[in-house]
CSV table of C-alpha atoms in Angstrom, one decimal:
chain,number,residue,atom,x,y,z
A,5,UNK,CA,0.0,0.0,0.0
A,6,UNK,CA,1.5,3.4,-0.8
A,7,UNK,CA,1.2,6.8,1.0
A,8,UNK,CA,1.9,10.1,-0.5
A,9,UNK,CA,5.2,11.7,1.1
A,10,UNK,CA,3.4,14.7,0.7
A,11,UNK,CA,0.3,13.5,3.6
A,12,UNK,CA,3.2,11.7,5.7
A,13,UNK,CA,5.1,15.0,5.6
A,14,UNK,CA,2.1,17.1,6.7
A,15,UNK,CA,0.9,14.9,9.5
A,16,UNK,CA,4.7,14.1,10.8
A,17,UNK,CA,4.9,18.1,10.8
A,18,UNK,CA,1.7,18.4,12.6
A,19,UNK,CA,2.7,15.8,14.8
A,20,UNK,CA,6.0,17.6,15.8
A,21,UNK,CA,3.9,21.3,16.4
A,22,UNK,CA,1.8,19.3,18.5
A,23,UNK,CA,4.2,18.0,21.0
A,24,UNK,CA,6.2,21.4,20.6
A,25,UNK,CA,2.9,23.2,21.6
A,26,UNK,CA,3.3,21.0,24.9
A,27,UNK,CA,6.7,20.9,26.5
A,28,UNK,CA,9.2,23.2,27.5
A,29,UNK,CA,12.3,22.2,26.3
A,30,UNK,CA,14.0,20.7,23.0
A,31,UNK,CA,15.3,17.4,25.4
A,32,UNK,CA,11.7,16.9,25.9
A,33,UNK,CA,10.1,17.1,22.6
A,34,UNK,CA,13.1,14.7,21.2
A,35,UNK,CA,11.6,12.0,24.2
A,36,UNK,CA,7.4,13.0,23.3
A,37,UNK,CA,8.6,12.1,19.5
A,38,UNK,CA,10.0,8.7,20.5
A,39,UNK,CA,7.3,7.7,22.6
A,40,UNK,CA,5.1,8.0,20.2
A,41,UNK,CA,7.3,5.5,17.7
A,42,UNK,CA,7.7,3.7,20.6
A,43,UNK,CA,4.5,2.3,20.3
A,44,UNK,CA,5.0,2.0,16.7
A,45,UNK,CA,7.9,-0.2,17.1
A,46,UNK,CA,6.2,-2.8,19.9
A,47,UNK,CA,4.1,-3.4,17.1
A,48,UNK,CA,6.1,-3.6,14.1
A,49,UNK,CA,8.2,-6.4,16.1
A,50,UNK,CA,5.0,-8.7,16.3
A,51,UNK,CA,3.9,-8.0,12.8
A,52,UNK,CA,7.1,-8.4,11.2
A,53,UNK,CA,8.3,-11.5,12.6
A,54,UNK,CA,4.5,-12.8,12.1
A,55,UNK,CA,4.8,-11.9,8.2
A,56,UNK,CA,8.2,-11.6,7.0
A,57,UNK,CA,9.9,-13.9,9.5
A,58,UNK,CA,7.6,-17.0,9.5
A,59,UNK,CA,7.1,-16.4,13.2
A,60,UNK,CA,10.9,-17.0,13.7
A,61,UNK,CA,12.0,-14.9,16.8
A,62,UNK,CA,15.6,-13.0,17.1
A,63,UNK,CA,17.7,-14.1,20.5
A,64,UNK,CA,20.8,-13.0,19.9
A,65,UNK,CA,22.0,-9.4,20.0
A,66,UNK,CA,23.8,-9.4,16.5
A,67,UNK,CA,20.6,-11.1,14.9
A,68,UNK,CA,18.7,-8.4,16.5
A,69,UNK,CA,20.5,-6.0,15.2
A,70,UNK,CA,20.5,-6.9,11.5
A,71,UNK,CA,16.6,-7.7,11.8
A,72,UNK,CA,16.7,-3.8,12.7
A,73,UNK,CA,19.1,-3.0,10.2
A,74,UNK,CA,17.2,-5.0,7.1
A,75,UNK,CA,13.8,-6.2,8.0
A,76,UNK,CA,13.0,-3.0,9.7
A,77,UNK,CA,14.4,-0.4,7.7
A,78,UNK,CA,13.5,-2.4,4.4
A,79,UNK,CA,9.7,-2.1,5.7
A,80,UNK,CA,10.1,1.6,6.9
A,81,UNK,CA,12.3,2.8,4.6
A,82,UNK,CA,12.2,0.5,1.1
A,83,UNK,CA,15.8,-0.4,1.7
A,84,UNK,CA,18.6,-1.3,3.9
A,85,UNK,CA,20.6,0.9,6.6
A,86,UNK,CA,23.9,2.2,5.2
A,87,UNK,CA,25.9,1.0,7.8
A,88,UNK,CA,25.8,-1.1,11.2
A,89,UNK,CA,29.3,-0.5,13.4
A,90,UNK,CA,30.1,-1.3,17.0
A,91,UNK,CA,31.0,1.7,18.9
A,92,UNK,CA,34.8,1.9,19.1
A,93,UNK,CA,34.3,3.0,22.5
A,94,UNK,CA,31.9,0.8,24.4
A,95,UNK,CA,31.3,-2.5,23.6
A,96,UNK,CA,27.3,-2.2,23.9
A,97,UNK,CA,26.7,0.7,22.0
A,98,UNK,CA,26.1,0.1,18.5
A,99,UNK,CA,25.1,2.8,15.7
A,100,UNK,CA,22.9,2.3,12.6
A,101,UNK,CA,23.3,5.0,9.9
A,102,UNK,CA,21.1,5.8,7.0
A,103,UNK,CA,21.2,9.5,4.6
A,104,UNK,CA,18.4,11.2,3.7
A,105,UNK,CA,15.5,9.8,5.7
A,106,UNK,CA,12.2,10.7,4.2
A,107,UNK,CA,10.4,11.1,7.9
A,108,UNK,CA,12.9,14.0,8.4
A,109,UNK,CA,13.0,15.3,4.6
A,110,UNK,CA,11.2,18.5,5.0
A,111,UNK,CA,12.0,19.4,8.6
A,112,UNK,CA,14.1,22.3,8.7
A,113,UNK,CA,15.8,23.3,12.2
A,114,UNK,CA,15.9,27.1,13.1
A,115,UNK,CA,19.1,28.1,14.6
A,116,UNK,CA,17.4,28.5,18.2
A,117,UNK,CA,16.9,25.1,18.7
A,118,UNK,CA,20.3,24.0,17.9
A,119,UNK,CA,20.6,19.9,17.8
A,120,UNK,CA,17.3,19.0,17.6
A,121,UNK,CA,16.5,15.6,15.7
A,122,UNK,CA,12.9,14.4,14.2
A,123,UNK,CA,14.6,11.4,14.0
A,124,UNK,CA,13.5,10.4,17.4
A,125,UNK,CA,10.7,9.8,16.3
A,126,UNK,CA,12.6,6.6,14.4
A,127,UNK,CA,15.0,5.8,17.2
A,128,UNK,CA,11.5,5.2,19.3
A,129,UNK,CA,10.5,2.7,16.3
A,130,UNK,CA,13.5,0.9,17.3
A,131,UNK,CA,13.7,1.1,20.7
A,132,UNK,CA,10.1,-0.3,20.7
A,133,UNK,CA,11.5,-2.9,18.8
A,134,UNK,CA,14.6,-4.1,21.0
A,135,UNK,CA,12.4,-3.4,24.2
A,136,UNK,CA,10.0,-5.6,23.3
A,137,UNK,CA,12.2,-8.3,21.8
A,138,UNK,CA,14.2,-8.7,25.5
A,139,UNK,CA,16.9,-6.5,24.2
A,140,UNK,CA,16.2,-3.1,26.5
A,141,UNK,CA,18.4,0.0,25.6
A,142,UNK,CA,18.9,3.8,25.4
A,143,UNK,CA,18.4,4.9,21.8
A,144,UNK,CA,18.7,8.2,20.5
A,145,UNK,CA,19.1,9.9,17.1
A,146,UNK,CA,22.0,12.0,16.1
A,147,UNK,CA,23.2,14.1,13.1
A,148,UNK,CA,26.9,13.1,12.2
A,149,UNK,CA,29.1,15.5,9.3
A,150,UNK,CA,30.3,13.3,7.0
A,151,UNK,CA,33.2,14.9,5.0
A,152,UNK,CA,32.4,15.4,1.0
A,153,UNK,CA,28.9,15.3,2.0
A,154,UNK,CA,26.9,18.4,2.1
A,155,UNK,CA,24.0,16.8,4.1
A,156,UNK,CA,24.9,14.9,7.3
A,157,UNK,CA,24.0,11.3,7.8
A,158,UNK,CA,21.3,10.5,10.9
A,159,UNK,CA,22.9,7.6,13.1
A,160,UNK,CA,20.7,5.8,15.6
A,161,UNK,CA,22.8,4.8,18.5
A,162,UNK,CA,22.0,1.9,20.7
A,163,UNK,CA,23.1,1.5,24.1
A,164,UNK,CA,21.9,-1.8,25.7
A,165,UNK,CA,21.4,-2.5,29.2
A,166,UNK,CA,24.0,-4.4,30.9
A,167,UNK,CA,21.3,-7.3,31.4
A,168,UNK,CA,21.8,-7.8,27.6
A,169,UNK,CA,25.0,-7.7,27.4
A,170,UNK,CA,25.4,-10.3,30.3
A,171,UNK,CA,22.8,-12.6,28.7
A,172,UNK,CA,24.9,-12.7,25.3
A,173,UNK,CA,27.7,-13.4,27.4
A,174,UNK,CA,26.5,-16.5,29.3
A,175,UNK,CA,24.6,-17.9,26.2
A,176,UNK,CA,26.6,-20.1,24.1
A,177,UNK,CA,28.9,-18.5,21.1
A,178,UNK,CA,26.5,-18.7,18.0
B,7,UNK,CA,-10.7,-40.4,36.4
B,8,UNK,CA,-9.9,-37.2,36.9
B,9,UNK,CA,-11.3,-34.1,35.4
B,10,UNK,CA,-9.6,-33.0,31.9
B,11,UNK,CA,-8.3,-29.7,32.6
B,12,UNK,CA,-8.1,-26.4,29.8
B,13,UNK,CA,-6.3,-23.3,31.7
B,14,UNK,CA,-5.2,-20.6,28.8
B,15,UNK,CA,-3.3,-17.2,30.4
B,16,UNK,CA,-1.9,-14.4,28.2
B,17,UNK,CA,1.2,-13.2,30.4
B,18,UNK,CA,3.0,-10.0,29.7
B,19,UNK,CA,6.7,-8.8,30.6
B,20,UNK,CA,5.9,-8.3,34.4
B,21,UNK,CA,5.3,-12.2,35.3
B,22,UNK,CA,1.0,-10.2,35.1
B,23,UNK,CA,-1.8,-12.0,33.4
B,24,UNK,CA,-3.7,-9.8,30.6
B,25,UNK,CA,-6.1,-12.3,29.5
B,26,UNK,CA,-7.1,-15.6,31.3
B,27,UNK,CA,-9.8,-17.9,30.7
B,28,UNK,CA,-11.3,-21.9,31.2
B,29,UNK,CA,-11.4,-23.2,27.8
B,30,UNK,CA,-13.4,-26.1,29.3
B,31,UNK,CA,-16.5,-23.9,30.7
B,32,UNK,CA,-19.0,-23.3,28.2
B,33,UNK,CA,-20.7,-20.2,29.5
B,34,UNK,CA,-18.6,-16.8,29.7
B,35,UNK,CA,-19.1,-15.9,33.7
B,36,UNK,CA,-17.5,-17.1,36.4
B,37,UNK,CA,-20.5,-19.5,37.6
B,38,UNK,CA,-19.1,-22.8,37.1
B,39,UNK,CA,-15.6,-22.5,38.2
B,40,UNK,CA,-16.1,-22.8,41.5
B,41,UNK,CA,-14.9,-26.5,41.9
B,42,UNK,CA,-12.0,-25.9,39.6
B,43,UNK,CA,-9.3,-25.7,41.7
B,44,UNK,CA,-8.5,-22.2,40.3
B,45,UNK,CA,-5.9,-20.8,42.9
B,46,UNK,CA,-3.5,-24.4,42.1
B,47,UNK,CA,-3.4,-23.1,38.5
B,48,UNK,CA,-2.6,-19.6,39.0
B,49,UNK,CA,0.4,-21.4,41.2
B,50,UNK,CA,1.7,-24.1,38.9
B,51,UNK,CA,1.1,-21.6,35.9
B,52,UNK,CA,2.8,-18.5,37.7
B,53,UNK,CA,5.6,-21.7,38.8
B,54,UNK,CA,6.4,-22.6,35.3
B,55,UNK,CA,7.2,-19.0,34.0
B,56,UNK,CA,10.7,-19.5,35.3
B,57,UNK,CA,11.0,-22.9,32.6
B,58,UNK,CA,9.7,-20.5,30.2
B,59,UNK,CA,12.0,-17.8,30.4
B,60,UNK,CA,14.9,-20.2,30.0
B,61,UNK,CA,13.6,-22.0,27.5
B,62,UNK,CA,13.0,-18.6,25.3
B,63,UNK,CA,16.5,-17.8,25.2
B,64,UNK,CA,17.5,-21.3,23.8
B,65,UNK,CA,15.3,-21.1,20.6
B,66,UNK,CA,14.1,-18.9,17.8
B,67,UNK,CA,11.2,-21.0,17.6
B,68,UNK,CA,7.3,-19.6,19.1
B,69,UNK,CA,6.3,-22.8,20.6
B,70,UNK,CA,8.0,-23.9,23.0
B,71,UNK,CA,6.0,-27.6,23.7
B,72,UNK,CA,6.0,-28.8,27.5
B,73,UNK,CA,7.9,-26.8,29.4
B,74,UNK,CA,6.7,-27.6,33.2
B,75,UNK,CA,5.1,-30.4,34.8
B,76,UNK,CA,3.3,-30.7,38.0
B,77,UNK,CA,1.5,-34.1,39.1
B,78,UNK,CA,-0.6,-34.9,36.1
B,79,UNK,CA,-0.6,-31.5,34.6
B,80,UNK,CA,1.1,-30.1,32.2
B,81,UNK,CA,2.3,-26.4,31.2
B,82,UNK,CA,2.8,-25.6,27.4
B,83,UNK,CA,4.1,-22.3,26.3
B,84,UNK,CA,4.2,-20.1,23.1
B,85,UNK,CA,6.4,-16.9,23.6
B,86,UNK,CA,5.5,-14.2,20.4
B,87,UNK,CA,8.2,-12.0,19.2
B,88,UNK,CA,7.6,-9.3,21.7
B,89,UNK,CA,7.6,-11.7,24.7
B,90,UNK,CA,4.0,-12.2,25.4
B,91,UNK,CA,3.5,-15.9,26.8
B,92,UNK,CA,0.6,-18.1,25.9
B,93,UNK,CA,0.5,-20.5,28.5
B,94,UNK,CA,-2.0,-23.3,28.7
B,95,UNK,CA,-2.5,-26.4,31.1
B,96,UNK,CA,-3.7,-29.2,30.2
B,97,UNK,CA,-3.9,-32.3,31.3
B,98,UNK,CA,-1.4,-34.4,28.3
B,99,UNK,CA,-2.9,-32.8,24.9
B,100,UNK,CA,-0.7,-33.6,21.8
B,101,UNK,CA,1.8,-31.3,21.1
B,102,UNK,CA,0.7,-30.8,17.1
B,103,UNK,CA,-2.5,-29.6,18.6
B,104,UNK,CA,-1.3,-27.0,20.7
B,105,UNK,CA,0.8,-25.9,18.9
B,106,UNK,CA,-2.1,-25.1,16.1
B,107,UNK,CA,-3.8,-23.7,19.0
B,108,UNK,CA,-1.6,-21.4,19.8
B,109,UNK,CA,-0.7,-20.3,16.4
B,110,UNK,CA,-4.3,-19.6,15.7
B,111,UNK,CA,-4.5,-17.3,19.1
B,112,UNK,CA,-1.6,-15.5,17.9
B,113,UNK,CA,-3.2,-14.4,14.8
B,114,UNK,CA,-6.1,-13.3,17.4
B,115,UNK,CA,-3.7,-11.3,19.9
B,116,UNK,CA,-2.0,-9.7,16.8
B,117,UNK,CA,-5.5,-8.6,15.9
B,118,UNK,CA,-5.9,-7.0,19.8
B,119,UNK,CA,-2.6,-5.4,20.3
B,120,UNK,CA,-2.3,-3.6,16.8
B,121,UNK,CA,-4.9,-1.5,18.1
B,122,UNK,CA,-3.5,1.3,19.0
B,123,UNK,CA,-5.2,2.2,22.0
B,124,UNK,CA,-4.3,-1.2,23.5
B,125,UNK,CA,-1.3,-0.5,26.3
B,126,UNK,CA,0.5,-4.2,26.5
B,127,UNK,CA,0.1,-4.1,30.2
B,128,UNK,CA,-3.4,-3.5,30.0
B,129,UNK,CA,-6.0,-6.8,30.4
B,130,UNK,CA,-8.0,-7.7,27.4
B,131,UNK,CA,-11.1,-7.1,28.3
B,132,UNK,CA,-12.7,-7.5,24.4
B,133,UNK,CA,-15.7,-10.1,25.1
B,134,UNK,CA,-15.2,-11.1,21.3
B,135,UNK,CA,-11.4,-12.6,22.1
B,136,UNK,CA,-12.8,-14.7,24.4
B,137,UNK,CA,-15.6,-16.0,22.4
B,138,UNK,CA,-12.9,-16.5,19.6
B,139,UNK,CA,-10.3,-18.2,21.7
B,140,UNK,CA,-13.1,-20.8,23.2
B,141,UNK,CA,-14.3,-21.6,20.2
B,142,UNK,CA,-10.9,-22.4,18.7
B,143,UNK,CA,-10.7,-24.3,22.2
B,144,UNK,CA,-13.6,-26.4,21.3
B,145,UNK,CA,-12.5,-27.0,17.5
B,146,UNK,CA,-9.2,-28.1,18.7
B,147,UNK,CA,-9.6,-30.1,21.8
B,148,UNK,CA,-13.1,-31.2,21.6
């Protein structure tokens, strides 16, 4: 079923004056935006695994993560992520990058308002999705300058509770 | 010969029931369950959550069979991909036929929990889910 970028645009921009029109600072609105994909995300994990996945269920973190990084995105977004890295930093944070998302095409950030990302909204689809898989975790979205690109690219990062990361430890290696 | 027993509980994240009912009891109150032992199936259902949750971890697979036993009861579980547990005790049922059963109340809870007003921790209260889960109880396990 298709839906005109042009409606999604308009109600995502109403979507985003709406929670503007009810918090008090930018940290805020980023958090109202991902609870509401949030609850888009619990139930695109069920529907997804119950279509695409022939009921087959992820229990491994790096499965996990490449059911978010194709299955997902390919249903959100028509397509793969761009990239999937391990933070060189901490071993449970992980980063999904994509260009040019169409949620955040015709959002344009005044100055005043500094680092604020629409994405949110998609780093709640995906934190719905790991929370309600069993893999809980801090996900936010971030604008990162790539050089000999005029745009920057939009990088979900993933932080997982230590409860995951001591799960994949005692499990068998896959 | 003892009575054949039908116990089906939805459970979500928090170890909490959302949705449980007697498949065996044909009417939709509360009237006849007064000789079912009901407070020994709460316990040996809420008992075999721990078998569940390691089981879950082991397999990619929604049914999980058997899982707990207690005397002449058994626990079978089905864990969806957002870790909602079916859990149903019966009293020996082939596994094939639960695990139908199961599959077939999946396609119902997808039905309940896409709705967007539904909050997973919230019971389902829909008097149509019930109707629809007995009567897949009675096509099943009549």
């Amino acid at each position: 079923m298709q839906v005109s970028l042009s409606a999604f645009a308009y109600l995502f921009s109403e979507l985003v004056q709406y929670c503007q029109s009810r918090v008090s600072h930018i940290g805020e609105l980023e958090r109202r935006l991902e609870e509401v994909g949030y609850g888009v995300g619990v139930r695109l994990l069920e529907v997804l695994c119950f279509r695409e996945r022939g009921s087959r269920r992820e229990v491994r973190l790096l499965d996990m993560l490449k059911f978010v990084h194709s299955t997902l995105w390919r249903y959100l977004f028509g397509r793969q992520a761009r990239d999937l890295e391990q933070s060189n930093t901490a071993e449970d944070e992980y980063m999904i990058s994509d260009y040019d998302l169409f949620v955040i095409k015709f959002v344009s950030v005044p100055k005043e308002m500094g680092h604020l990302n629409c994405a949110a909204f998609v780093a709640g689809v995906v934190k719905g999705v790991l929370d309600g898989a069993g893999f809980p975790a801090r996900v936010t979205a971030h604008f990162v300058t790539v050089k000999d690109q005029p745009k920057p690219k939009t990088t979900i990062l993933m932080k997982f509770d230590p409860s995951v990361m001591q799960r994949e430890q005692r499990m068998p290696a896959s | 010969m003892a009575a054949p027993v039908l116990h089906f509980v939805v459970v979500g994240h928090d170890d909490h029931p959302i949705f449980e009912t007697d498949l065996l009891s044909k009417s939709t109150d509360a009237s006849g369950r007064e000789e079912r032992p009901q407070y020994l199936y709460h316990f040996v259902m809420h008992a075999a959550l721990d078998a569940v949750e390691e089981q879950e971890w082991s397999t990619n697979a929604m049914h999980l069979g058997v899982v707990d036993r207690f005397n002449n009861y058994q626990v079978s579980a089905f864990t969806t991909a957002g870790h909602m547990r079916f859990l149903l005790l019966h009293d020996g049922r082939g596994d094939e036929i639960v695990k139908n059963f199961f599959k077939d109340v999946y396609e119902l809870y997808l039905r309940v929990m896409l709705n967007p007003f539904f909050i997973p921790t919230a019971k389902i209260t829909s008097p149509l889910f019930q109707q629809r889960v007995k009567a897949l109880a009675r096509q099943y396990f009549r």
